[in-house]
Coordinates of C-alpha atoms in Angstrom, one line a residue:
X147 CA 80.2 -21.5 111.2
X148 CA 76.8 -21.0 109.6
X149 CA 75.6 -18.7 112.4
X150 CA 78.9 -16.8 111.9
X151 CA 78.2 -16.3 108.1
X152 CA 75.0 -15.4 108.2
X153 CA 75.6 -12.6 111.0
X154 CA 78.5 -11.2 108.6
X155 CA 75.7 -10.9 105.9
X156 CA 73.4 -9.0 108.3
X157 CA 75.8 -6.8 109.5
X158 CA 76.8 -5.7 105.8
X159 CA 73.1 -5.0 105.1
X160 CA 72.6 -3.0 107.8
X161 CA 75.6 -1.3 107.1
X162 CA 74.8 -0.4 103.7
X163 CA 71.2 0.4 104.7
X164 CA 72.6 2.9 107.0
X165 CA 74.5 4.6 104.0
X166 CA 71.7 4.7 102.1
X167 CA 69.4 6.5 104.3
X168 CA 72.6 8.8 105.3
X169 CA 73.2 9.6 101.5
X170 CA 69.8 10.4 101.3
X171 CA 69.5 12.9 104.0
X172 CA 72.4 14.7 102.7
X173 CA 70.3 15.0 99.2
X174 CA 67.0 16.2 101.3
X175 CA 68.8 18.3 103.5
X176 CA 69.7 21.2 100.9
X177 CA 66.1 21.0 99.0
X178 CA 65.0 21.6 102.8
X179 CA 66.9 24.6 103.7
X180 CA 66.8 26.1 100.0
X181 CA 66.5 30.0 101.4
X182 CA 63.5 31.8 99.9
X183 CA 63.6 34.3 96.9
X184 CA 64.0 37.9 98.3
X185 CA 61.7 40.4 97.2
X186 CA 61.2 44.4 97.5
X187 CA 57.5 44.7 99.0
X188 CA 56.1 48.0 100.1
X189 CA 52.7 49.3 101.5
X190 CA 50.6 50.9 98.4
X191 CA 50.4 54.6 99.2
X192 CA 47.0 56.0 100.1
X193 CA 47.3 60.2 99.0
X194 CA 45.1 62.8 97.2
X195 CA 46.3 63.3 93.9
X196 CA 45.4 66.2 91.6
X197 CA 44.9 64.0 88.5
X198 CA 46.1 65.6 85.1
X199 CA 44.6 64.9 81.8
X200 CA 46.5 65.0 78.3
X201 CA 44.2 65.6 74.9
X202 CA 45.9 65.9 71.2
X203 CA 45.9 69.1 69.0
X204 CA 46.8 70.9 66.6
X205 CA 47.4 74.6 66.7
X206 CA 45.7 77.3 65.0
X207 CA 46.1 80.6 64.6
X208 CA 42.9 83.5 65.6
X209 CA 43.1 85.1 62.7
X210 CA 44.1 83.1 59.2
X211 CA 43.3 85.4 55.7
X212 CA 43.2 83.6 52.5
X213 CA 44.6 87.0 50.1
X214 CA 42.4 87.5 47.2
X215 CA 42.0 90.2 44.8
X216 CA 38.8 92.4 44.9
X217 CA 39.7 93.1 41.1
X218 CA 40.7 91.3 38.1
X219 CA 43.7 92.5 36.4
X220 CA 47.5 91.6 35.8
X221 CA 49.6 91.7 38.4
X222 CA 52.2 94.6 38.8
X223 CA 54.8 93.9 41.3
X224 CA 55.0 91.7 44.8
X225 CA 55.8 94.1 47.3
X226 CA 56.5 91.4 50.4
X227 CA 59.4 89.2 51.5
X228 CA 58.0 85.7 51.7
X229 CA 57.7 84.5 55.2
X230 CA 58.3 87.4 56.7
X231 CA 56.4 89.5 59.5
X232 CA 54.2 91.9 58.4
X233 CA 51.9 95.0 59.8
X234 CA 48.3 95.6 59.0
X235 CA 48.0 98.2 56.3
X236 CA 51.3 96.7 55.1
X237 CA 51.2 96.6 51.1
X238 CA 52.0 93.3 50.0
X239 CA 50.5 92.9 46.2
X240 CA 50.2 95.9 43.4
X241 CA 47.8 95.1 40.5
X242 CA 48.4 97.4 37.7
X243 CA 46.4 100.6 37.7
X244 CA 46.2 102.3 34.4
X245 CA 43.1 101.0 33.7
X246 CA 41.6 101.8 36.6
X247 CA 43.3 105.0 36.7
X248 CA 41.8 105.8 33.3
X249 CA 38.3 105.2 34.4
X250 CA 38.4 107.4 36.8
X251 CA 39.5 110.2 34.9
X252 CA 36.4 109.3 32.3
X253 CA 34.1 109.3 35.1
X254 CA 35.2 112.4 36.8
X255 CA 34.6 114.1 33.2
X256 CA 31.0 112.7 32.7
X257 CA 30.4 114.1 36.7
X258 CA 31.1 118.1 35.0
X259 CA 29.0 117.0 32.3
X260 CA 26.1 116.2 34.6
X261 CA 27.0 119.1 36.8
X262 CA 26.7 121.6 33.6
X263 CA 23.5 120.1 32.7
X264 CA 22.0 120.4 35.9
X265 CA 22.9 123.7 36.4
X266 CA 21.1 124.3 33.0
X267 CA 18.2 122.6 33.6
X268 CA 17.3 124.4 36.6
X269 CA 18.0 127.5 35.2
X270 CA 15.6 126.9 32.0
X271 CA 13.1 125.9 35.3
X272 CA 13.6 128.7 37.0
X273 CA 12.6 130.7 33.8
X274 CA 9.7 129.0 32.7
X275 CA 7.9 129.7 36.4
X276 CA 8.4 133.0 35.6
X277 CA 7.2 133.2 32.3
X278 CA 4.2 130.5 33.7
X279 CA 3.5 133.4 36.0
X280 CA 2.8 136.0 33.0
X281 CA 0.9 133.0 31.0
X282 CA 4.1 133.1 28.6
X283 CA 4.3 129.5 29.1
X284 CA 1.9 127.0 29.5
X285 CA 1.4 124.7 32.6
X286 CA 2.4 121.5 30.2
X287 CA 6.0 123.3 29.3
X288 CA 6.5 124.1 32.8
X289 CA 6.1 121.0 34.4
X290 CA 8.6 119.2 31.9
X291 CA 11.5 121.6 33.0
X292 CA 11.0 120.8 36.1
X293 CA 11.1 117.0 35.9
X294 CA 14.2 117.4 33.5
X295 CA 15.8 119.1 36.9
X296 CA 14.7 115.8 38.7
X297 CA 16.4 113.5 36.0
X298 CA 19.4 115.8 36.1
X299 CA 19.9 115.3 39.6
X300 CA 19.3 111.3 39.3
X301 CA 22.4 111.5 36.2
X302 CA 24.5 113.3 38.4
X303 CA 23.8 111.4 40.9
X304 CA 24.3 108.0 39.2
X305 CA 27.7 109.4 37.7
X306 CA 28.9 109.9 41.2
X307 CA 28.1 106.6 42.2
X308 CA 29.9 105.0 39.5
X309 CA 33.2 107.3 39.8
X310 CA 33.0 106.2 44.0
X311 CA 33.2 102.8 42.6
X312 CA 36.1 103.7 40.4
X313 CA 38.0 105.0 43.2
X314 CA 37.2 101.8 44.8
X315 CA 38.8 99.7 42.2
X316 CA 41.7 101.7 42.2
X317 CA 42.4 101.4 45.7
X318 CA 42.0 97.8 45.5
X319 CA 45.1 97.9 42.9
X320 CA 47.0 98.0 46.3
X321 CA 46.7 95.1 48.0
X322 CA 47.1 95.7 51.7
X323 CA 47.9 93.2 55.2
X324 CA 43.9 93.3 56.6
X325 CA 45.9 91.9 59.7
X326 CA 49.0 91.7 61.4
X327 CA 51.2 88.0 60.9
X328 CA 53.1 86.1 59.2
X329 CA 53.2 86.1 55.3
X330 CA 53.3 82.7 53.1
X331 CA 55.0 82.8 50.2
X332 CA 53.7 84.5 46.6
X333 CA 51.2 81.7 45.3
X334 CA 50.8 83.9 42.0
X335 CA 53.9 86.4 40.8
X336 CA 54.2 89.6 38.9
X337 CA 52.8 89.9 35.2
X338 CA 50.0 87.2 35.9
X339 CA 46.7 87.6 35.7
X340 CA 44.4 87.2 38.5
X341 CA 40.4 86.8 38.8
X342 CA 38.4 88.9 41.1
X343 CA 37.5 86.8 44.4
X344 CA 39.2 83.6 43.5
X345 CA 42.6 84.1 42.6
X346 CA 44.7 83.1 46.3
X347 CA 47.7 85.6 46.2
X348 CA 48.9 84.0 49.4
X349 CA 48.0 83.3 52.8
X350 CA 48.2 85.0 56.2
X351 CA 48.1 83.8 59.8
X352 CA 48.4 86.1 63.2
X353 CA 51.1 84.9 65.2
X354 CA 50.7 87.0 68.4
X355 CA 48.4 84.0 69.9
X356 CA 47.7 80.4 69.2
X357 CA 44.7 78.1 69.7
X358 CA 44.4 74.6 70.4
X359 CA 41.3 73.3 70.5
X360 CA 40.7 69.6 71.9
X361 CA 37.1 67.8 72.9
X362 CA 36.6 66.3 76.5
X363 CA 34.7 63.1 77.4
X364 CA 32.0 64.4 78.9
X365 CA 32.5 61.5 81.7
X366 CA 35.8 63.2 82.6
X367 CA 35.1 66.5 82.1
X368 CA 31.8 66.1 84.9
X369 CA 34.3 63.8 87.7
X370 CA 37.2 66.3 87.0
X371 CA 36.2 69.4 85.5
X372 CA 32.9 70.1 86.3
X373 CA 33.2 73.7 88.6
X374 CA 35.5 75.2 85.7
X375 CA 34.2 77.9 83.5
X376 CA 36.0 80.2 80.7
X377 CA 36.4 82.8 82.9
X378 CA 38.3 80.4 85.9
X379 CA 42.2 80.8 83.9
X380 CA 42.3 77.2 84.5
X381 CA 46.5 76.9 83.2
X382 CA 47.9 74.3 80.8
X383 CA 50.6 73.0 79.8
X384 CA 51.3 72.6 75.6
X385 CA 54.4 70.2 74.3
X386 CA 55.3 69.9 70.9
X387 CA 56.3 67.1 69.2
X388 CA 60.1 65.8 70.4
X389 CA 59.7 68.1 73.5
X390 CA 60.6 66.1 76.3
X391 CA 58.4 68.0 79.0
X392 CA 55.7 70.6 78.6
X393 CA 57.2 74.0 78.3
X394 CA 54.5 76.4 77.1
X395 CA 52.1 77.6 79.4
X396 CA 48.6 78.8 78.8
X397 CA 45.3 78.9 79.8
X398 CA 41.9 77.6 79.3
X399 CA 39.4 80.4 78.0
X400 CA 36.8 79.0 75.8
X401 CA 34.2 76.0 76.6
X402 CA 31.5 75.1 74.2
X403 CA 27.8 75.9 74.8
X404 CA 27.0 71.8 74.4
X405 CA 28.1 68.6 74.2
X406 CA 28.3 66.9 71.0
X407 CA 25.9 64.1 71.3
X408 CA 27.1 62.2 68.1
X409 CA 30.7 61.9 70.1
X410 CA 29.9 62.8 73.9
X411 CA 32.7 65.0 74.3
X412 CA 32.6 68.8 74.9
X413 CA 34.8 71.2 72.6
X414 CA 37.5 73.2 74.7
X415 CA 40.1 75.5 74.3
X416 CA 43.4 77.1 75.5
X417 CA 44.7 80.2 74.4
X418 CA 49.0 80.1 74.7
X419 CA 51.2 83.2 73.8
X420 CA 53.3 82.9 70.9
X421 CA 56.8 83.7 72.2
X422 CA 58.8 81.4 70.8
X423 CA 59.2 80.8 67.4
X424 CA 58.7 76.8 67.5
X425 CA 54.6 77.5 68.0
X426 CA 53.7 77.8 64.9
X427 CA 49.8 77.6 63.1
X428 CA 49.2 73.8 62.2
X429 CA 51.7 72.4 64.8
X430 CA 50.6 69.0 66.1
X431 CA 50.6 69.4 70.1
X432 CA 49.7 67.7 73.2
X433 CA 47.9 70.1 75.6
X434 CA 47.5 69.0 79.5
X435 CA 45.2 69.9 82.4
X436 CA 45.1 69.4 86.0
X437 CA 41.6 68.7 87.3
X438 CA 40.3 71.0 89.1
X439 CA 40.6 68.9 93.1
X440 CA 42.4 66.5 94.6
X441 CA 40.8 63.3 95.4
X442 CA 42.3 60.1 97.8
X443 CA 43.7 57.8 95.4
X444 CA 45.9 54.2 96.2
X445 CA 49.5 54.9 93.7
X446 CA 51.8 52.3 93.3
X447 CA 55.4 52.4 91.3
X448 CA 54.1 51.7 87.7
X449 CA 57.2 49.0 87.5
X450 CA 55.0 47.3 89.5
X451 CA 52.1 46.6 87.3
X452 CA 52.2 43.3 85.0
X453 CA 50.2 42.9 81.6
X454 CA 49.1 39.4 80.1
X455 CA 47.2 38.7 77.2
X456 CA 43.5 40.5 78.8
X457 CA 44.2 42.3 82.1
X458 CA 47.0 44.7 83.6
X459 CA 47.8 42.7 87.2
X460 CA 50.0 43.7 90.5
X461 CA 51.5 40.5 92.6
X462 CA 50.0 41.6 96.6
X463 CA 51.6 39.9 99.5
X464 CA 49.3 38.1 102.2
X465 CA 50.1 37.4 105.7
X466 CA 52.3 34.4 104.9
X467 CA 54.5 35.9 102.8
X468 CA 53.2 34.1 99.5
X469 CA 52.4 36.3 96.3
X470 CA 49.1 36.7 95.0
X471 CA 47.4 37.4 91.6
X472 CA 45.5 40.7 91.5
X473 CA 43.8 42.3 89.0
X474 CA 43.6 46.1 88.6
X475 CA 42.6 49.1 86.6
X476 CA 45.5 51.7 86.0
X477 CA 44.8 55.2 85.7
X478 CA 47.3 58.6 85.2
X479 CA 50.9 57.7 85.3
X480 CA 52.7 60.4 87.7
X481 CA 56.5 60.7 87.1
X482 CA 57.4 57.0 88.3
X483 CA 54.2 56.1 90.1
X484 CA 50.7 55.0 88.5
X485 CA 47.3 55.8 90.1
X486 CA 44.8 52.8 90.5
X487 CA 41.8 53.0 89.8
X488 CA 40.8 49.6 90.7
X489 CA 41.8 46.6 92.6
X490 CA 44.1 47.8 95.6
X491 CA 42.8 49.1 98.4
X492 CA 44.7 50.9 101.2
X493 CA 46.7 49.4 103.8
X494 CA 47.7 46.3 101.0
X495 CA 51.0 45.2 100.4
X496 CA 52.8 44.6 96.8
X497 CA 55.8 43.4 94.9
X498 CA 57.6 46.4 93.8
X499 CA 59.5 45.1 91.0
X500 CA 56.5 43.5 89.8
X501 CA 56.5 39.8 88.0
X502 CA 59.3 40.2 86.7
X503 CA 61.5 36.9 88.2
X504 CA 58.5 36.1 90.5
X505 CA 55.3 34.9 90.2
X506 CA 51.8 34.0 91.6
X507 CA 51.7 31.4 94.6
X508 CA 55.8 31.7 95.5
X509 CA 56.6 32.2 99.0
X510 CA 59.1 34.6 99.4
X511 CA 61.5 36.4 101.9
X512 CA 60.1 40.4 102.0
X513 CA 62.5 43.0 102.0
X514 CA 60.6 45.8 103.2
X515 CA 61.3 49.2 101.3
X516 CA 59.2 52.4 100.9
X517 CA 57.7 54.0 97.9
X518 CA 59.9 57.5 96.8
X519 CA 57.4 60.3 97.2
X520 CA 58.8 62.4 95.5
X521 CA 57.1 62.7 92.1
X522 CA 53.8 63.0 93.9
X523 CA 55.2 66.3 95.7
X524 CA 56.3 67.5 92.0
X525 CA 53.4 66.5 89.9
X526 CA 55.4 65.7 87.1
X527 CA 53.4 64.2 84.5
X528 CA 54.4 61.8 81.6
X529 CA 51.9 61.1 79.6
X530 CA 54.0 59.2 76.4
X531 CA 54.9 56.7 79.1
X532 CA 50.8 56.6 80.4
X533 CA 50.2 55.7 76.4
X534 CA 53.3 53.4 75.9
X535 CA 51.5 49.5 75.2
X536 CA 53.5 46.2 75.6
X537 CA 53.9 44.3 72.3
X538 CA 51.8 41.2 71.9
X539 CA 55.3 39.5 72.4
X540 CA 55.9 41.1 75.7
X541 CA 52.3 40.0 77.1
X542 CA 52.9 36.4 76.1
X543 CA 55.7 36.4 77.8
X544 CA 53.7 37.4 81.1
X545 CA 51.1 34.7 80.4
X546 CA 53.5 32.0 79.7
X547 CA 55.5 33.0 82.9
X548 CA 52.1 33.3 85.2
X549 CA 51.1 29.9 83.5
X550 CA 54.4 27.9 84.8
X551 CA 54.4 29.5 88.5
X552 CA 50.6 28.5 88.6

């Protein structure tokens, strides 16, 4: 019976054992076959791209006139409509002339004055070389006539001078456009009094043309501009603040004779057409070149490219599938794509969709896709999204995540 009792025990141990061990391999079994995340991964591309540059402006007109009088007087009538267009020659501000008016009749009367007393003093010269001649006169006498002719001449002369300048003044009454533009509005109105030279009527700008003059790194304008002159026409592009592309075109036409050595940049600028009536003198502006070649560069989609706290990072893919930390320098962003400067080289493979639900060290199942060409073939540049920065937020995030998949 004991025999009996104690294989009936064994049995049940066995049995249970064998439950055990099967419950357990049911609970390995799924952990074991767990299927790996899938993952977009594409082969960086490997192109020339003809790099463009963006530098910050701000407009300015060729021609800008501060209006001042030339006279002083009291202010007549204001013969322009503020803000409007206006011609050279245009009259704009009348300063009342009376005065002026008045000296210039007084001045023309003292000129017939010194006329008549020219015209006398040579003749009482001309009479005392005759009488000289019969020794009616002596040499003394005759000598003063004729140097009262001299001072004659230097009276009429001085009275001639001063009535020009008379006439000047009362030209200047009329205060003419010295150039074509647009007009400000009246800083000083009629029946004040303004001071010669430093009284500011208003202001004038020529709207035909615009500057925008922005410095250049010398480092990027020797690796990307170096073979451009004034004289090339290199084009750019202008955008104005809440443009959403760069819709003014222009041209490069002015380069500095040095480079600033307190900054290191070079002073440029490009001339644009003012067509439209949104380019206006003092307009803040972002101005863009392309450089002037092409050179082989590795692009990658720019959703591809992580940030922690120090570096800006892609995930590559090795040979067994497993993503790998890599650290690179990003350069131009091209529509969807970013340049690297740094880090990739061609040939490697990456995540497309960067770190965000994947991390360094996970094996993963590659889903091979390719990288849309398109905005390579279009050159369309975005530079507000080359500027945009994570918040210190965002690259914590990134560092926390790296941290748990290392």
């Amino acid at each position: 019976m004991a025999w009996r009792s104690y294989l009936a025990v064994t049995l049940a141990v066995v049995s249970l054992s064998g439950c055990i061990a099967e419950a357990d391999s049911q609970d390995k079994a799924p952990a074991q076959a767990r299927p790996l995340q899938p993952v977009d991964v594409a082969t960086v591309l490997h192109t020339e791209v003809t790099e463009w540059h963006t530098f910050t402006t701000r407009l300015e007109s060729p021609e800008q006139v501060e209006l001042r009088p030339r006279i002083s007087g009291v202010i007549d009538s204001v013969e322009f409509t503020e803000g409007s267009y206006v011609k050279k020659g245009d009259l704009l501000v009348r300063i009342d002339p009376r005065p002026f008016q008045a000296e210039v009749e007084r001045l023309k009367a003292e000129r017939v004055r010194a006329t008549a007393a020219l015209r006398q003093a040579q003749t009482e010269a001309k009479r005392a070389k005759s009488l000289q001649s019969r020794n009616a006169m002596s040499d003394e006498q005759a000598e003063a006539r004729g140097f009262l002719v001299s001072q004659r001449h230097a009276e009429l002369a001085s009275v001639s001078a001063a009535l020009q300048a008379a006439e000047l003044n009362l030209e200047f009454t009329e205060i003419r456009a010295p150039i074509s533009g647009r007009v400000s509005n009246a800083y000083i109105t009629t029946g004040n009094n303004v001071q010669a030279g430093s009284s500011v009527l208003t202001t004038l700008v020529s709207t035909d043309q615009l500057h925008a003059y922005f410095d250049v790194d010398e480092r990027t304008w020797n690796r990307q501009f170096q073979q451009v002159d004034a004289q090339s026409g290199l084009m750019a592009a202008l955008q104005l603040s809440g443009d959403q592309g760069f819709p003014y075109q222009g041209q490069l036409d002015f380069i500095d004779n040095r480079v600033n050595p307190g900054t290191g940049t070079l002073r440029v600028r490009a001339t644009f057409e003012a067509t439209q009536p949104a380019l206006r003198p003092g307009a803040f502006a972002r101005v863009r070149m392309a450089a002037d070649h092409a050179r082989l560069s590795v692009v990658v989609p720019d959703r591809a490219i992580g940030t922690d706290l120090e570096n800006q990072f892609v995930l590559t893919v090795d040979a067994n599938n497993t993503l790998t930390y890599r650290k690179v320098s990003a350069g131009v962003r091209i529509g969807e794509l970013r340049v690297i400067e740094q880090g990739l080289a061609k040939g490697e493979r990456i995540a497309v969709n960067g770190p965000a639900r994947v991390g360094p060290g996970m094996p993963i199942q590659p889903r091979e896709v390719e990288i849309d060409r398109r905005d390579l073939s279009q050159m369309k540049l975005m530079p507000e999204a080359s500027e945009q920065k994570l918040s210190e937020s965002d690259r914590a995030k990134n560092t926390q995540m790296l941290a748990k998949a290392g």
